Amino acid sequence: MGVKSGINFFGKKNWLGAFGVPHAIINDLSLLHGLPERERRVGLVEAVKVALIRDAGFFEYIASHVRALAVFAPQPFEAVIRESARQHMQHIATAGDPFERGSARPLDFGHWAAHKLEQLSNFALSHGEAVAVGMALDLIYARDAGLLPAATADRILGVLTDLGLALYTPFLDLRSGDGSRRVLEGLEEFREHLGGRLSIPMIRAPGDRLEIHEMDASRVDQAVDILKARYG
Ligand SMILES: [Zn+2]
């Protein structure tokens, strides 16, 4: 769902690519139901993500069907995947920057850490698994930075865990020679990927997004410690 095609290079996913608008997109729900459980579960991660950055009502729908979604009950599962696809497409088509000339990437909530974690795991972590952890990290960060009320952060984290998603991975704890956590390298790599200014999507509430332009390394480190203590 989108206008980008990518190929892996330099050991990194989608390092090279091109923009091209598709003539059509086919969504085949029978394919969806034939996917392995792991793939279906992580598909829900991007639905939660797009709900958090765009649509409080969609988030409430997911939250109120969370137990049925966790076991892939066909009706809510199809509804959520369909709405997630529609919102991704609508964002790309109407938010004003389909070819990513600016540096804001609202659809990349939770993705700066996720991209690094996928790479650190040598892609043993799937994209969705990494994004679940990356969103949890950014939710704790937003809470501790005073952007997101604690009760809201806990509620969103509860929805993610009720969907059966892991919110901690040992890859968060890999360290470089100087003792710093390697996931922090993801911030600089994300900035390079944007082509200039760092711009990280955050939320103040479901559906209420903002961009921040720096992240405090020690607060990220502290957020990892909290994830490890809670979910490790
Ligand atoms: Zn993603």
PDB file of N, CA, C and O in Angstrom, residues 143-186:
ATOM      1  N   ARG A 143       5.490   9.655  27.061  1.00  0.00           N
ATOM      2  CA  ARG A 143       4.941   9.783  28.416  1.00  0.00           C
ATOM      3  C   ARG A 143       5.948  10.500  29.330  1.00  0.00           C
ATOM      4  O   ARG A 143       5.601  11.475  30.006  1.00  0.00           O
ATOM      5  N   ASP A 144       7.199  10.042  29.303  1.00  0.00           N
ATOM      6  CA  ASP A 144       8.192  10.605  30.228  1.00  0.00           C
ATOM      7  C   ASP A 144       8.644  12.001  29.821  1.00  0.00           C
ATOM      8  O   ASP A 144       9.173  12.745  30.641  1.00  0.00           O
ATOM      9  N   ALA A 145       8.423  12.343  28.543  1.00  0.00           N
ATOM     10  CA  ALA A 145       8.746  13.705  28.101  1.00  0.00           C
ATOM     11  C   ALA A 145       7.576  14.656  28.369  1.00  0.00           C
ATOM     12  O   ALA A 145       7.641  15.837  28.027  1.00  0.00           O
ATOM     13  N   GLY A 146       6.507  14.141  28.932  1.00  0.00           N
ATOM     14  CA  GLY A 146       5.363  14.992  29.267  1.00  0.00           C
ATOM     15  C   GLY A 146       4.446  15.284  28.091  1.00  0.00           C
ATOM     16  O   GLY A 146       3.595  16.170  28.168  1.00  0.00           O
ATOM     17  N   LEU A 147       4.601  14.528  26.984  1.00  0.00           N
ATOM     18  CA  LEU A 147       3.753  14.754  25.811  1.00  0.00           C
ATOM     19  C   LEU A 147       2.438  13.980  25.920  1.00  0.00           C
ATOM     20  O   LEU A 147       1.403  14.431  25.440  1.00  0.00           O
ATOM     21  N   LEU A 148       2.503  12.807  26.512  1.00  0.00           N
ATOM     22  CA  LEU A 148       1.378  11.867  26.501  1.00  0.00           C
ATOM     23  C   LEU A 148       1.003  11.513  27.940  1.00  0.00           C
ATOM     24  O   LEU A 148       1.872  11.097  28.717  1.00  0.00           O
ATOM     25  N   PRO A 149      -0.269  11.685  28.317  1.00  0.00           N
ATOM     26  CA  PRO A 149      -0.657  11.339  29.697  1.00  0.00           C
ATOM     27  C   PRO A 149      -0.350   9.872  30.007  1.00  0.00           C
ATOM     28  O   PRO A 149      -0.510   9.000  29.140  1.00  0.00           O
ATOM     29  N   ALA A 150       0.078   9.609  31.230  1.00  0.00           N
ATOM     30  CA  ALA A 150       0.500   8.254  31.613  1.00  0.00           C
ATOM     31  C   ALA A 150      -0.626   7.244  31.421  1.00  0.00           C
ATOM     32  O   ALA A 150      -0.398   6.125  30.945  1.00  0.00           O
ATOM     33  N   ALA A 151      -1.863   7.618  31.764  1.00  0.00           N
ATOM     34  CA  ALA A 151      -2.971   6.664  31.661  1.00  0.00           C
ATOM     35  C   ALA A 151      -3.220   6.298  30.198  1.00  0.00           C
ATOM     36  O   ALA A 151      -3.526   5.140  29.877  1.00  0.00           O
ATOM     37  N   THR A 152      -3.068   7.274  29.303  1.00  0.00           N
ATOM     38  CA  THR A 152      -3.257   7.010  27.871  1.00  0.00           C
ATOM     39  C   THR A 152      -2.155   6.084  27.356  1.00  0.00           C
ATOM     40  O   THR A 152      -2.419   5.137  26.603  1.00  0.00           O
ATOM     41  N   ALA A 153      -0.926   6.371  27.763  1.00  0.00           N
ATOM     42  CA  ALA A 153       0.195   5.524  27.337  1.00  0.00           C
ATOM     43  C   ALA A 153      -0.028   4.089  27.797  1.00  0.00           C
ATOM     44  O   ALA A 153       0.133   3.142  27.010  1.00  0.00           O
ATOM     45  N   ASP A 154      -0.435   3.925  29.049  1.00  0.00           N
ATOM     46  CA  ASP A 154      -0.636   2.570  29.579  1.00  0.00           C
ATOM     47  C   ASP A 154      -1.771   1.857  28.848  1.00  0.00           C
ATOM     48  O   ASP A 154      -1.703   0.654  28.600  1.00  0.00           O
ATOM     49  N   ARG A 155      -2.803   2.606  28.515  1.00  0.00           N
ATOM     50  CA  ARG A 155      -3.936   1.991  27.810  1.00  0.00           C
ATOM     51  C   ARG A 155      -3.496   1.484  26.424  1.00  0.00           C
ATOM     52  O   ARG A 155      -3.839   0.379  26.019  1.00  0.00           O
ATOM     53  N   ILE A 156      -2.733   2.300  25.710  1.00  0.00           N
ATOM     54  CA  ILE A 156      -2.271   1.891  24.374  1.00  0.00           C
ATOM     55  C   ILE A 156      -1.338   0.679  24.490  1.00  0.00           C
ATOM     56  O   ILE A 156      -1.447  -0.281  23.716  1.00  0.00           O
ATOM     57  N   LEU A 157      -0.439   0.725  25.466  1.00  0.00           N
ATOM     58  CA  LEU A 157       0.472  -0.414  25.663  1.00  0.00           C
ATOM     59  C   LEU A 157      -0.333  -1.674  25.991  1.00  0.00           C
ATOM     60  O   LEU A 157       0.003  -2.777  25.543  1.00  0.00           O
ATOM     61  N   GLY A 158      -1.417  -1.510  26.747  1.00  0.00           N
ATOM     62  CA  GLY A 158      -2.286  -2.644  27.081  1.00  0.00           C
ATOM     63  C   GLY A 158      -2.953  -3.232  25.847  1.00  0.00           C
ATOM     64  O   GLY A 158      -3.071  -4.452  25.715  1.00  0.00           O
ATOM     65  N   VAL A 159      -3.367  -2.376  24.918  1.00  0.00           N
ATOM     66  CA  VAL A 159      -3.973  -2.866  23.671  1.00  0.00           C
ATOM     67  C   VAL A 159      -2.934  -3.685  22.884  1.00  0.00           C
ATOM     68  O   VAL A 159      -3.232  -4.774  22.378  1.00  0.00           O
ATOM     69  N   LEU A 160      -1.714  -3.165  22.813  1.00  0.00           N
ATOM     70  CA  LEU A 160      -0.664  -3.887  22.071  1.00  0.00           C
ATOM     71  C   LEU A 160      -0.383  -5.254  22.706  1.00  0.00           C
ATOM     72  O   LEU A 160      -0.274  -6.260  21.998  1.00  0.00           O
ATOM     73  N   THR A 161      -0.292  -5.298  24.034  1.00  0.00           N
ATOM     74  CA  THR A 161      -0.018  -6.604  24.672  1.00  0.00           C
ATOM     75  C   THR A 161      -1.229  -7.523  24.544  1.00  0.00           C
ATOM     76  O   THR A 161      -1.076  -8.725  24.335  1.00  0.00           O
ATOM     77  N   ASP A 162      -2.446  -6.977  24.629  1.00  0.00           N
ATOM     78  CA  ASP A 162      -3.647  -7.819  24.467  1.00  0.00           C
ATOM     79  C   ASP A 162      -3.746  -8.392  23.051  1.00  0.00           C
ATOM     80  O   ASP A 162      -4.397  -9.418  22.840  1.00  0.00           O
ATOM     81  N   LEU A 163      -3.147  -7.721  22.076  1.00  0.00           N
ATOM     82  CA  LEU A 163      -3.113  -8.279  20.714  1.00  0.00           C
ATOM     83  C   LEU A 163      -2.092  -9.416  20.607  1.00  0.00           C
ATOM     84  O   LEU A 163      -1.970 -10.040  19.554  1.00  0.00           O
ATOM     85  N   GLY A 164      -1.366  -9.657  21.691  1.00  0.00           N
ATOM     86  CA  GLY A 164      -0.396 -10.757  21.711  1.00  0.00           C
ATOM     87  C   GLY A 164       0.975 -10.350  21.209  1.00  0.00           C
ATOM     88  O   GLY A 164       1.778 -11.206  20.820  1.00  0.00           O
ATOM     89  N   LEU A 165       1.236  -9.047  21.229  1.00  0.00           N
ATOM     90  CA  LEU A 165       2.514  -8.556  20.706  1.00  0.00           C
ATOM     91  C   LEU A 165       3.547  -8.420  21.814  1.00  0.00           C
ATOM     92  O   LEU A 165       3.224  -7.962  22.921  1.00  0.00           O
ATOM     93  N   ALA A 166       4.781  -8.798  21.518  1.00  0.00           N
ATOM     94  CA  ALA A 166       5.887  -8.623  22.460  1.00  0.00           C
ATOM     95  C   ALA A 166       6.368  -7.175  22.384  1.00  0.00           C
ATOM     96  O   ALA A 166       6.548  -6.642  21.288  1.00  0.00           O
ATOM     97  N   LEU A 167       6.553  -6.542  23.543  1.00  0.00           N
ATOM     98  CA  LEU A 167       6.965  -5.128  23.556  1.00  0.00           C
ATOM     99  C   LEU A 167       8.401  -4.947  24.035  1.00  0.00           C
ATOM    100  O   LEU A 167       8.844  -3.827  24.279  1.00  0.00           O
ATOM    101  N   TYR A 168       9.114  -6.041  24.155  1.00  0.00           N
ATOM    102  CA  TYR A 168      10.546  -5.965  24.461  1.00  0.00           C
ATOM    103  C   TYR A 168      11.246  -7.028  23.644  1.00  0.00           C
ATOM    104  O   TYR A 168      10.705  -8.101  23.400  1.00  0.00           O
ATOM    105  N   THR A 169      12.449  -6.691  23.201  1.00  0.00           N
ATOM    106  CA  THR A 169      13.308  -7.676  22.552  1.00  0.00           C
ATOM    107  C   THR A 169      14.728  -7.487  23.092  1.00  0.00           C
ATOM    108  O   THR A 169      15.145  -6.342  23.332  1.00  0.00           O
ATOM    109  N   PRO A 170      15.480  -8.581  23.281  1.00  0.00           N
ATOM    110  CA  PRO A 170      16.870  -8.433  23.759  1.00  0.00           C
ATOM    111  C   PRO A 170      17.729  -7.588  22.815  1.00  0.00           C
ATOM    112  O   PRO A 170      18.768  -7.072  23.239  1.00  0.00           O
ATOM    113  N   PHE A 171      17.289  -7.428  21.552  1.00  0.00           N
ATOM    114  CA  PHE A 171      18.078  -6.594  20.627  1.00  0.00           C
ATOM    115  C   PHE A 171      18.113  -5.133  21.069  1.00  0.00           C
ATOM    116  O   PHE A 171      18.971  -4.373  20.635  1.00  0.00           O
ATOM    117  N   LEU A 172      17.163  -4.738  21.937  1.00  0.00           N
ATOM    118  CA  LEU A 172      17.214  -3.385  22.510  1.00  0.00           C
ATOM    119  C   LEU A 172      18.431  -3.207  23.410  1.00  0.00           C
ATOM    120  O   LEU A 172      18.838  -2.075  23.689  1.00  0.00           O
ATOM    121  N   ASP A 173      18.953  -4.314  23.904  1.00  0.00           N
ATOM    122  CA  ASP A 173      20.002  -4.230  24.921  1.00  0.00           C
ATOM    123  C   ASP A 173      21.404  -4.452  24.349  1.00  0.00           C
ATOM    124  O   ASP A 173      22.368  -4.456  25.103  1.00  0.00           O
ATOM    125  N   LEU A 174      21.509  -4.629  23.029  1.00  0.00           N
ATOM    126  CA  LEU A 174      22.843  -4.773  22.432  1.00  0.00           C
ATOM    127  C   LEU A 174      23.606  -3.470  22.606  1.00  0.00           C
ATOM    128  O   LEU A 174      23.050  -2.387  22.424  1.00  0.00           O
ATOM    129  N   ARG A 175      24.879  -3.596  22.966  1.00  0.00           N
ATOM    130  CA  ARG A 175      25.665  -2.384  23.232  1.00  0.00           C
ATOM    131  C   ARG A 175      26.913  -2.342  22.359  1.00  0.00           C
ATOM    132  O   ARG A 175      27.454  -3.385  21.992  1.00  0.00           O
ATOM    133  N   SER A 176      27.361  -1.122  22.055  1.00  0.00           N
ATOM    134  CA  SER A 176      28.606  -0.974  21.293  1.00  0.00           C
ATOM    135  C   SER A 176      29.772  -0.931  22.279  1.00  0.00           C
ATOM    136  O   SER A 176      29.576  -0.994  23.497  1.00  0.00           O
ATOM    137  N   GLY A 177      30.992  -0.806  21.748  1.00  0.00           N
ATOM    138  CA  GLY A 177      32.199  -0.842  22.563  1.00  0.00           C
ATOM    139  C   GLY A 177      32.205   0.157  23.702  1.00  0.00           C
ATOM    140  O   GLY A 177      32.735  -0.114  24.790  1.00  0.00           O
ATOM    141  N   ASP A 178      31.600   1.322  23.495  1.00  0.00           N
ATOM    142  CA  ASP A 178      31.604   2.348  24.538  1.00  0.00           C
ATOM    143  C   ASP A 178      30.456   2.161  25.547  1.00  0.00           C
ATOM    144  O   ASP A 178      30.260   2.996  26.426  1.00  0.00           O
ATOM    145  N   GLY A 179      29.723   1.075  25.412  1.00  0.00           N
ATOM    146  CA  GLY A 179      28.678   0.768  26.392  1.00  0.00           C
ATOM    147  C   GLY A 179      27.311   1.332  26.059  1.00  0.00           C
ATOM    148  O   GLY A 179      26.322   1.020  26.720  1.00  0.00           O
ATOM    149  N   SER A 180      27.239   2.164  25.006  1.00  0.00           N
ATOM    150  CA  SER A 180      25.931   2.743  24.669  1.00  0.00           C
ATOM    151  C   SER A 180      25.085   1.728  23.905  1.00  0.00           C
ATOM    152  O   SER A 180      25.614   0.854  23.212  1.00  0.00           O
ATOM    153  N   ARG A 181      23.784   1.868  24.069  1.00  0.00           N
ATOM    154  CA  ARG A 181      22.883   0.927  23.387  1.00  0.00           C
ATOM    155  C   ARG A 181      22.877   1.194  21.881  1.00  0.00           C
ATOM    156  O   ARG A 181      22.705   2.322  21.429  1.00  0.00           O
ATOM    157  N   ARG A 182      23.014   0.127  21.114  1.00  0.00           N
ATOM    158  CA  ARG A 182      23.143   0.284  19.667  1.00  0.00           C
ATOM    159  C   ARG A 182      21.864   0.790  19.018  1.00  0.00           C
ATOM    160  O   ARG A 182      21.911   1.404  17.950  1.00  0.00           O
ATOM    161  N   VAL A 183      20.726   0.543  19.670  1.00  0.00           N
ATOM    162  CA  VAL A 183      19.472   1.019  19.073  1.00  0.00           C
ATOM    163  C   VAL A 183      19.504   2.536  18.872  1.00  0.00           C
ATOM    164  O   VAL A 183      18.893   3.068  17.942  1.00  0.00           O
ATOM    165  N   LEU A 184      20.279   3.244  19.729  1.00  0.00           N
ATOM    166  CA  LEU A 184      20.368   4.705  19.609  1.00  0.00           C
ATOM    167  C   LEU A 184      20.970   5.145  18.278  1.00  0.00           C
ATOM    168  O   LEU A 184      20.709   6.266  17.815  1.00  0.00           O
ATOM    169  N   GLU A 185      21.773   4.261  17.661  1.00  0.00           N
ATOM    170  CA  GLU A 185      22.314   4.594  16.328  1.00  0.00           C
ATOM    171  C   GLU A 185      21.171   4.799  15.333  1.00  0.00           C
ATOM    172  O   GLU A 185      21.339   5.465  14.308  1.00  0.00           O
ATOM    173  N   GLY A 186      20.033   4.214  15.651  1.00  0.00           N
ATOM    174  CA  GLY A 186      18.878   4.328  14.767  1.00  0.00           C
ATOM    175  C   GLY A 186      18.407   5.757  14.576  1.00  0.00           C
ATOM    176  O   GLY A 186      17.838   6.094  13.534  1.00  0.00           O
TER     177      GLY A 186
END
